[in-house]
C-alpha atoms as one frame of an Amber mdcrd trajectory, in Angstrom:
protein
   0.000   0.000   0.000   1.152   3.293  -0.419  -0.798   6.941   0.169   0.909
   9.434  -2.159   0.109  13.158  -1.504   1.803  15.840  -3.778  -0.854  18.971
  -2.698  -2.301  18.526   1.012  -5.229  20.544   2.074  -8.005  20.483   4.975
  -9.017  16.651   5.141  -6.260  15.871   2.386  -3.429  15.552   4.540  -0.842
  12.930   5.183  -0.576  13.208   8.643  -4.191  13.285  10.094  -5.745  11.986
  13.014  -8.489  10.303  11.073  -5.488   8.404   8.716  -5.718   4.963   9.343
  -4.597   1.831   7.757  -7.246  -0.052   8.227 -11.172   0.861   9.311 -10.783
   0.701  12.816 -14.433   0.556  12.914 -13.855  -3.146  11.983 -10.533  -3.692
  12.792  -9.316  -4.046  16.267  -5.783  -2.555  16.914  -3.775  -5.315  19.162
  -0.886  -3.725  19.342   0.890  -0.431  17.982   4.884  -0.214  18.422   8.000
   0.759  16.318  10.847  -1.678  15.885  13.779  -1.568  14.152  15.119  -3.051
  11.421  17.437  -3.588   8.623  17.080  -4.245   5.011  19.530  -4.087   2.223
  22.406  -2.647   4.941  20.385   0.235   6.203  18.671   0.726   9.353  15.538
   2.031  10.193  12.844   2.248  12.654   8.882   1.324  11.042   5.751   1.424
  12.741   4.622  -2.224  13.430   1.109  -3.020  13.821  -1.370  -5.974  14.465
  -5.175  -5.695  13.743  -7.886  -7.957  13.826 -10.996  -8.552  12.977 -13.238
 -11.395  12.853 -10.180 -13.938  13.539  -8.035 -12.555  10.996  -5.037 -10.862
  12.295  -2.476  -9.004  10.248   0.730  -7.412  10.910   1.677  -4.239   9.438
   4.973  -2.236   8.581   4.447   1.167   7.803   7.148   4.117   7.130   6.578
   7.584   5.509   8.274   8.441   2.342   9.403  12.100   1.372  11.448  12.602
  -1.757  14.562  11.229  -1.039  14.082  10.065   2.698  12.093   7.703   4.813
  11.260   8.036   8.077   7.818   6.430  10.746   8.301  10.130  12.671   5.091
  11.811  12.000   6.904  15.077  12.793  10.306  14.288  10.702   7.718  14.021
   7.746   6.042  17.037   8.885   9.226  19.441   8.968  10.613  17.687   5.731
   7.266  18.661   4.372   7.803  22.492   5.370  11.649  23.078   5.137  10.441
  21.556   0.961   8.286  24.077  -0.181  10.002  26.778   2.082  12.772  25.782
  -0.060  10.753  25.555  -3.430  11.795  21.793  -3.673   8.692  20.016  -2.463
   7.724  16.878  -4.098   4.860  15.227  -1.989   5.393  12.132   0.183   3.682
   8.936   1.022   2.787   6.591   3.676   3.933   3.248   3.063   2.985  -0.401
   4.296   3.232  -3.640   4.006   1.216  -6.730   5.521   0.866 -10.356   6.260
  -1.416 -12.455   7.866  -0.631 -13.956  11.292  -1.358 -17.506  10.398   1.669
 -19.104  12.284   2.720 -16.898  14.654   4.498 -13.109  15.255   8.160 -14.169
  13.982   6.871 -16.049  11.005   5.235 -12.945   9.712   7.742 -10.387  10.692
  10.428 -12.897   7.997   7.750 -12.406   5.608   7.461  -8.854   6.084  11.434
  -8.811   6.039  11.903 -11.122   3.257   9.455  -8.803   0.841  11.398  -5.544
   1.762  14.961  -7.634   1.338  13.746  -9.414  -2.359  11.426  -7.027  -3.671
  11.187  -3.566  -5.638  10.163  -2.123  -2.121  13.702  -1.185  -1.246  12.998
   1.968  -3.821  10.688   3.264  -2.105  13.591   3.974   0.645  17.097   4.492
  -0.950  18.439   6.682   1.653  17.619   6.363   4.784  17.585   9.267   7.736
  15.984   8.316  11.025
């Protein structure tokens, strides 16, 4: 999944309380935590979720994306955002995320979340990586 947003405005905005995931209407959040990790020989720090509803559970890695730098800070994205068109150089950004179900257990789905990001076209979506 990714949310691209190149011109925000009220109710159009990548960082907004009412920006979910998932309908959490339907979907009961289990757990909401950032871990780190490491893909391709960079570090970073995502936003790991599980949900469920009706019995299914997923897990969830989500990062924000802006030009040329990734981030799960809400107010690194934010500032980024800002200090761009300050500068003239704004681009947009996006939310991104990935997700499995939890069929056999947390660790199972967190190498299937790691093995997509490692052996995928993903990794583009975060060349350089700033914390």
């Amino acid at each position: 999944y990714m949310a691209f947003y190149l011109l925000e405005g009220q109710g159009r905005e990548l960082i907004n309380s009412e920006n979910y995931l998932c309908d959490l209407t339907r979907w009961n959040r289990l757990y909401d935590n950032y871990r780190p990790i490491e893909s391709r020989q960079q570090k970073i720090t995502i936003r790991e979720e599980l949900v469920k509803y009706q019995g299914r559970q997923l897990l969830i890695w989500s990062w924000y994306r802006n030009a040329d730098k990734t981030t799960q800070s809400e107010l690194k994205i934010k500032l980024w955002r800002v200090m761009g068109i300050l500068s003239g150089s704004y681009q947009g950004a996006a939310r991104v995320a990935i997700a499995t179900p939890l069929t056999d257990g947390i660790e199972a789905a967190r190498m299937r979340l790691q093995t997509a990001l490692d052996n995928s076209d993903l990794a583009t979506v975060w060349p350089q990586i700033v914390e």
